[in-house]
Amino acid sequence: MDLPKIIETRDLQTQEICYTVCKAPPVEALENPDAVCTVIAVAFRRAGDFDEISDARKKVTESEQTMNYMKITSSLNAKIKAAYEIKQRKSSSEHSFFLIEGPHLIEMALGSDIPIREVFFTESFSRKKEGRRVLEQLSRHTGKLYEVSDSAYHKLTGTETPQGIIAVATHRKLSLKELPLSSNPLLVVSDSIQDPGNLGTIIRTADAVGADAVIILPGTCDVYMQKTVRATAGSLFNIPIVHATVDEFSDWLRAHKILLAVSTVDSEKSFFEADLIGPVAIVFGNEAHGVHKEFMIAADMALNIPIYGKAESLNVATSAAVCLYEAVRQRRR
């Protein structure tokens, strides 16, 4: 007889494990791991493979010991309400918590030592192989795991196609004084960028080119809102993010002898003609109004991206990618 095909799933709420065994009915809702092991043992005895029985028992027992969780069924639960408030907040300056959705981003956050405070997941997510792996990993970092109903989860999700897991994480506020700089710094500055997709893409590009940091000036949308976090594709966890005022950032640049370059359509000189080899901070302005007047006055360089076709202008995130890669190209010559 061929070995029976055993499909393992686990409901983390009760540590129930269901096995579908060849020529045997599905075993479900077993709260006793020993009972599950008995069914596995019968299946393997039928196949004549006794060596796997102890391994199966060990696997069930280890899972029972390592997972710690609670179940939330109501979207009115205090934990869900608190997480929903984090989702609804307009500015991260008011709090240090933010939401991360999806297994990939959560694993990236763990890899960057981002503190995870709480985790909310659905039953269907916990039954997936990837879901079990991620939850077991999270259980080693936080004891606050909550299986939630679909209605409670949908209150927290920020996507049209929910991924089944959301973490409440903590971000550390970094000041300009604490910012570590390389010997030849390249800084990316957001001046009142309003679209979270644009901001997230700029952070992702800054990470890709190896910039020292992204500086967030007043008027910029929340770095830690769900749409921005998604748009960074995890780069938010790789590169320092610093919030500063225009005055303190300008003073800090002068103190560190870093040139200030602004991106503007009104300049006659292009980024391709400028010298971007030395320490420089490049400012990208609001989608509609551009860079603030203070920066235009204080700038060491006002530069544009030449338009050779009929397009009126470039999206700010696209402009940032062009400018930053030009700076990197010059530095790597």
Short mmCIF file of C-alpha atoms in Angstrom, two decimals:
data_model
loop_
_atom_site.label_atom_id
_atom_site.label_comp_id
_atom_site.label_asym_id
_atom_site.label_seq_id
_atom_site.Cartn_x
_atom_site.Cartn_y
_atom_site.Cartn_z
CA MET A 1 0.00 0.00 0.00
CA ASP A 2 1.23 3.46 -0.80
CA LEU A 3 1.93 5.84 2.07
CA PRO A 4 -1.25 7.79 2.87
CA LYS A 5 -1.12 11.43 1.96
CA ILE A 6 -1.47 13.51 5.10
CA ILE A 7 -2.45 17.14 4.85
CA GLU A 8 -1.83 19.13 7.99
CA THR A 9 -3.70 22.29 8.95
CA ARG A 10 -3.87 24.03 12.31
CA ASP A 11 -6.44 26.33 13.91
CA LEU A 12 -4.30 28.34 16.34
CA GLN A 13 -7.27 29.30 18.46
CA THR A 14 -7.66 25.83 19.99
CA GLN A 15 -4.51 24.16 18.59
CA GLU A 16 -6.80 21.83 16.68
CA ILE A 17 -5.06 19.88 13.96
CA CYS A 18 -6.97 18.22 11.16
CA TYR A 19 -5.53 15.38 9.14
CA THR A 20 -7.10 14.02 6.01
CA VAL A 21 -6.01 10.42 5.82
CA CYS A 22 -6.17 8.10 2.83
CA LYS A 23 -9.25 5.84 3.09
CA ALA A 24 -10.26 7.45 6.36
CA PRO A 25 -12.71 10.25 7.11
CA PRO A 26 -11.30 13.75 7.89
CA VAL A 27 -10.47 14.24 11.54
CA GLU A 28 -11.56 17.65 12.71
CA ALA A 29 -12.11 19.62 15.90
CA LEU A 30 -9.75 17.50 17.98
CA GLU A 31 -8.70 19.40 21.06
CA ASN A 32 -6.49 16.62 22.38
CA PRO A 33 -3.15 16.26 20.54
CA ASP A 34 -2.91 12.62 21.71
CA ALA A 35 -6.15 11.85 19.87
CA VAL A 36 -4.70 13.36 16.69
CA CYS A 37 -1.56 11.27 17.10
CA THR A 38 -3.68 8.14 17.45
CA VAL A 39 -5.27 8.78 14.05
CA ILE A 40 -1.87 9.41 12.50
CA ALA A 41 -0.55 6.21 14.03
CA VAL A 42 -3.42 4.19 12.56
CA ALA A 43 -2.77 5.67 9.13
CA PHE A 44 0.92 4.89 9.21
CA ARG A 45 0.33 1.36 10.52
CA ARG A 46 -1.91 0.75 7.52
CA ALA A 47 0.96 1.82 5.30
CA GLY A 48 3.52 -0.18 7.27
CA ASP A 49 5.62 2.89 8.16
CA PHE A 50 6.05 2.92 11.94
CA ASP A 51 9.02 5.29 12.09
CA GLU A 52 6.91 8.37 11.32
CA ILE A 53 4.56 7.94 14.28
CA SER A 54 6.84 9.42 16.95
CA ASP A 55 7.81 12.29 14.65
CA ALA A 56 4.16 13.19 14.11
CA ARG A 57 3.49 13.08 17.85
CA LYS A 58 6.51 15.29 18.51
CA LYS A 59 5.39 17.82 15.90
CA VAL A 60 1.91 18.11 17.40
CA THR A 61 3.28 18.46 20.93
CA GLU A 62 5.80 21.15 19.94
CA SER A 63 3.08 23.16 18.19
CA GLU A 64 0.92 22.92 21.30
CA GLN A 65 3.73 24.26 23.47
CA THR A 66 4.99 27.13 21.29
CA MET A 67 1.76 28.94 20.36
CA ASN A 68 -0.03 31.36 22.63
CA TYR A 69 -3.10 33.22 21.41
CA MET A 70 -6.60 34.46 22.15
CA LYS A 71 -9.72 34.64 20.04
CA ILE A 72 -11.66 37.84 19.26
CA THR A 73 -15.05 37.56 17.56
CA SER A 74 -16.48 41.07 17.93
CA SER A 75 -15.36 44.14 16.01
CA LEU A 76 -16.33 46.10 19.15
CA ASN A 77 -13.61 44.42 21.19
CA ALA A 78 -11.28 46.91 22.94
CA LYS A 79 -8.21 45.54 21.12
CA ILE A 80 -9.87 45.99 17.74
CA LYS A 81 -11.03 49.48 18.66
CA ALA A 82 -7.51 50.50 19.72
CA ALA A 83 -6.00 49.17 16.48
CA TYR A 84 -8.72 50.90 14.47
CA GLU A 85 -7.83 54.20 16.13
CA ILE A 86 -4.24 53.73 15.00
CA LYS A 87 -5.51 53.12 11.47
CA GLN A 88 -7.63 56.29 11.52
CA ARG A 89 -5.05 58.71 12.94
CA LYS A 90 -3.96 61.38 10.51
CA SER A 91 -0.42 61.96 11.74
CA SER A 92 2.22 59.67 13.23
CA SER A 93 3.46 62.61 15.31
CA GLU A 94 0.59 61.82 17.70
CA HIS A 95 1.65 58.25 18.41
CA SER A 96 4.41 55.69 17.95
CA PHE A 97 2.25 52.80 16.73
CA PHE A 98 1.38 51.87 13.15
CA LEU A 99 -0.15 48.94 11.28
CA ILE A 100 1.69 46.51 9.00
CA GLU A 101 -0.45 44.27 6.81
CA GLY A 102 0.60 41.10 5.04
CA PRO A 103 3.08 38.31 5.86
CA HIS A 104 5.88 39.62 3.64
CA LEU A 105 5.98 43.12 5.15
CA ILE A 106 5.66 41.73 8.67
CA GLU A 107 8.60 39.39 8.11
CA MET A 108 10.64 42.29 6.72
CA ALA A 109 9.80 44.29 9.84
CA LEU A 110 10.94 41.41 12.05
CA GLY A 111 14.16 41.16 10.05
CA SER A 112 14.83 44.85 10.74
CA ASP A 113 14.10 44.46 14.47
CA ILE A 114 10.93 46.56 14.33
CA PRO A 115 9.12 45.92 17.63
CA ILE A 116 5.84 44.05 17.09
CA ARG A 117 3.26 44.84 19.77
CA GLU A 118 0.23 42.79 18.70
CA VAL A 119 -0.83 40.54 15.83
CA PHE A 120 -4.34 40.00 14.45
CA PHE A 121 -4.96 37.14 12.03
CA THR A 122 -7.88 35.24 10.54
CA GLU A 123 -8.61 31.56 10.89
CA SER A 124 -8.15 31.03 7.14
CA PHE A 125 -4.67 32.60 7.31
CA SER A 126 -3.64 30.28 10.14
CA ARG A 127 -4.61 27.23 8.05
CA LYS A 128 -2.17 28.10 5.27
CA LYS A 129 1.34 26.71 5.33
CA GLU A 130 2.82 30.21 5.06
CA GLY A 131 0.45 31.43 7.75
CA ARG A 132 1.55 28.78 10.24
CA ARG A 133 5.20 29.55 9.57
CA VAL A 134 4.77 33.30 10.01
CA LEU A 135 2.66 32.93 13.16
CA GLU A 136 5.14 30.55 14.73
CA GLN A 137 7.88 33.08 13.99
CA LEU A 138 5.82 35.91 15.48
CA SER A 139 5.07 33.90 18.61
CA ARG A 140 8.78 34.09 19.44
CA HIS A 141 8.65 37.91 19.35
CA THR A 142 5.33 38.73 20.94
CA GLY A 143 2.91 36.91 23.20
CA LYS A 144 -0.04 38.91 21.92
CA LEU A 145 -1.50 36.88 19.07
CA TYR A 146 -5.21 37.20 18.35
CA GLU A 147 -7.30 35.16 15.97
CA VAL A 148 -10.11 37.49 14.90
CA SER A 149 -13.37 37.10 13.05
CA ASP A 150 -13.59 38.23 9.44
CA SER A 151 -15.73 41.22 10.44
CA ALA A 152 -13.16 42.36 13.01
CA TYR A 153 -10.31 41.91 10.54
CA HIS A 154 -12.06 43.88 7.80
CA LYS A 155 -12.35 46.81 10.21
CA LEU A 156 -8.54 47.00 10.30
CA THR A 157 -7.51 46.09 6.79
CA GLY A 158 -6.43 48.78 4.35
CA THR A 159 -6.60 46.69 1.18
CA GLU A 160 -9.33 45.48 -1.16
CA THR A 161 -7.85 41.97 -1.03
CA PRO A 162 -6.98 41.38 2.64
CA GLN A 163 -4.00 39.13 3.34
CA GLY A 164 -5.26 37.75 6.64
CA ILE A 165 -2.71 39.19 9.06
CA ILE A 166 -2.08 42.65 10.53
CA ALA A 167 0.55 43.62 13.10
CA VAL A 168 0.65 46.62 15.38
CA ALA A 169 4.26 47.80 15.35
CA THR A 170 6.23 50.55 17.06
CA HIS A 171 8.35 53.08 15.22
CA ARG A 172 11.17 54.99 16.88
CA LYS A 173 11.29 58.74 16.36
CA LEU A 174 14.74 59.70 15.10
CA SER A 175 16.07 63.26 15.34
CA LEU A 176 18.59 64.99 13.08
CA LYS A 177 21.12 64.92 15.92
CA GLU A 178 20.83 61.13 16.10
CA LEU A 179 21.09 60.57 12.34
CA PRO A 180 24.22 58.62 11.36
CA LEU A 181 25.81 59.93 8.15
CA SER A 182 28.17 58.35 5.67
CA SER A 183 31.35 60.15 4.60
CA ASN A 184 29.53 61.44 1.51
CA PRO A 185 25.86 61.74 2.45
CA LEU A 186 22.94 61.69 0.04
CA LEU A 187 19.68 62.82 1.63
CA VAL A 188 16.16 62.67 0.20
CA VAL A 189 13.75 65.36 1.39
CA SER A 190 9.96 65.31 1.18
CA ASP A 191 8.51 68.83 1.25
CA SER A 192 4.72 68.59 1.66
CA ILE A 193 4.22 65.55 -0.58
CA GLN A 194 0.57 64.63 -0.10
CA ASP A 195 0.01 61.36 -1.89
CA PRO A 196 0.97 58.31 0.24
CA GLY A 197 1.71 56.29 -2.89
CA ASN A 198 4.21 58.92 -4.06
CA LEU A 199 5.84 59.18 -0.65
CA GLY A 200 6.12 55.42 -0.27
CA THR A 201 7.66 55.08 -3.73
CA ILE A 202 10.20 57.82 -2.95
CA ILE A 203 11.20 56.04 0.27
CA ARG A 204 11.58 52.81 -1.70
CA THR A 205 13.75 54.57 -4.30
CA ALA A 206 15.85 56.24 -1.59
CA ASP A 207 16.50 52.80 -0.12
CA ALA A 208 17.36 51.39 -3.55
CA VAL A 209 20.01 54.04 -4.27
CA GLY A 210 21.55 53.72 -0.81
CA ALA A 211 20.60 57.18 0.46
CA ASP A 212 21.50 58.00 4.05
CA ALA A 213 17.99 58.99 5.10
CA VAL A 214 14.62 60.40 4.10
CA ILE A 215 13.77 63.72 5.73
CA ILE A 216 10.07 64.43 6.25
CA LEU A 217 9.10 68.10 6.42
CA PRO A 218 5.78 69.56 7.69
CA GLY A 219 2.85 69.18 5.34
CA THR A 220 3.93 65.73 4.15
CA CYS A 221 1.39 62.93 4.50
CA ASP A 222 1.83 60.36 7.27
CA VAL A 223 4.76 58.04 6.61
CA TYR A 224 3.14 55.36 8.74
CA MET A 225 -0.36 55.26 7.25
CA GLN A 226 -1.16 51.88 5.71
CA LYS A 227 -1.06 52.98 2.08
CA THR A 228 2.36 54.61 2.52
CA VAL A 229 3.75 51.57 4.32
CA ARG A 230 2.56 49.30 1.48
CA ALA A 231 4.02 51.61 -1.17
CA THR A 232 7.46 51.42 0.46
CA ALA A 233 7.45 47.63 -0.13
CA GLY A 234 9.37 47.20 3.12
CA SER A 235 11.99 49.89 2.48
CA LEU A 236 10.49 51.85 5.38
CA PHE A 237 12.26 49.35 7.64
CA ASN A 238 15.63 49.71 5.91
CA ILE A 239 16.32 53.45 5.83
CA PRO A 240 16.25 56.11 8.58
CA ILE A 241 13.19 58.38 8.55
CA VAL A 242 13.58 61.77 10.24
CA HIS A 243 10.88 64.39 10.83
CA ALA A 244 12.13 67.98 11.00
CA THR A 245 11.00 71.57 10.52
CA VAL A 246 12.28 73.67 7.63
CA ASP A 247 14.36 75.92 9.91
CA GLU A 248 16.03 73.17 11.91
CA PHE A 249 16.79 71.17 8.78
CA SER A 250 18.31 74.22 7.06
CA ASP A 251 20.49 74.94 10.11
CA TRP A 252 21.54 71.29 10.30
CA LEU A 253 22.55 71.25 6.61
CA ARG A 254 24.75 74.30 7.05
CA ALA A 255 26.37 72.83 10.16
CA HIS A 256 27.24 69.65 8.26
CA LYS A 257 28.29 71.47 5.07
CA ILE A 258 25.73 69.61 2.95
CA LEU A 259 24.55 71.31 -0.25
CA LEU A 260 20.85 71.86 -0.82
CA ALA A 261 19.40 71.01 -4.24
CA VAL A 262 15.75 71.52 -5.14
CA SER A 263 13.80 69.95 -7.96
CA THR A 264 11.79 72.55 -9.86
CA VAL A 265 10.39 72.93 -13.36
CA ASP A 266 11.32 76.62 -13.35
CA SER A 267 15.09 76.10 -13.46
CA GLU A 268 17.10 76.30 -16.68
CA LYS A 269 19.78 73.93 -15.38
CA SER A 270 19.12 70.19 -15.36
CA PHE A 271 20.15 67.51 -12.90
CA PHE A 272 22.30 66.03 -15.66
CA GLU A 273 24.38 69.22 -15.80
CA ALA A 274 24.80 69.65 -12.05
CA ASP A 275 27.61 68.37 -9.83
CA LEU A 276 25.98 65.92 -7.41
CA ILE A 277 29.13 64.07 -6.41
CA GLY A 278 29.58 65.70 -3.00
CA PRO A 279 27.32 65.74 0.08
CA VAL A 280 23.86 66.82 -1.03
CA ALA A 281 20.23 66.88 0.08
CA ILE A 282 17.69 66.84 -2.74
CA VAL A 283 14.26 68.32 -2.02
CA PHE A 284 11.12 67.11 -3.80
CA GLY A 285 8.08 69.31 -3.38
CA ASN A 286 4.32 69.14 -3.25
CA GLU A 287 2.64 67.59 -6.30
CA ALA A 288 0.72 70.78 -7.14
CA HIS A 289 2.76 73.63 -5.67
CA GLY A 290 6.33 72.39 -5.74
CA VAL A 291 9.05 73.27 -3.22
CA HIS A 292 8.43 75.85 -0.49
CA LYS A 293 9.69 79.37 -1.12
CA GLU A 294 12.13 79.15 1.81
CA PHE A 295 13.98 76.30 0.14
CA MET A 296 13.96 77.99 -3.24
CA ILE A 297 15.71 80.98 -1.66
CA ALA A 298 18.16 78.91 0.40
CA ALA A 299 18.97 76.36 -2.32
CA ASP A 300 22.55 75.96 -3.55
CA MET A 301 21.17 74.41 -6.74
CA ALA A 302 17.74 74.67 -8.39
CA LEU A 303 17.51 71.94 -11.02
CA ASN A 304 15.00 70.49 -13.46
CA ILE A 305 14.48 67.30 -15.41
CA PRO A 306 14.36 68.08 -19.13
CA ILE A 307 11.20 67.08 -20.97
CA TYR A 308 11.93 66.07 -24.56
CA GLY A 309 8.47 64.97 -25.55
CA LYS A 310 5.02 66.52 -25.16
CA ALA A 311 4.41 65.58 -21.53
CA GLU A 312 3.76 68.57 -19.31
CA SER A 313 5.69 67.17 -16.35
CA LEU A 314 6.71 64.03 -14.45
CA ASN A 315 5.09 62.53 -11.39
CA VAL A 316 7.07 63.50 -8.26
CA ALA A 317 7.97 59.90 -7.48
CA THR A 318 9.24 59.40 -11.03
CA SER A 319 11.21 62.66 -10.79
CA ALA A 320 12.80 61.47 -7.56
CA ALA A 321 13.91 58.22 -9.20
CA VAL A 322 15.50 60.08 -12.14
CA CYS A 323 17.32 62.59 -9.92
CA LEU A 324 18.56 60.11 -7.34
CA TYR A 325 19.91 57.67 -9.89
CA GLU A 326 21.68 60.53 -11.65
CA ALA A 327 23.35 61.41 -8.35
CA VAL A 328 24.37 57.77 -7.87
CA ARG A 329 25.65 57.54 -11.45
CA GLN A 330 27.92 60.54 -10.91
CA ARG A 331 29.20 59.19 -7.60
CA ARG A 332 30.06 55.81 -9.09
CA ARG A 333 32.02 57.11 -12.07
#
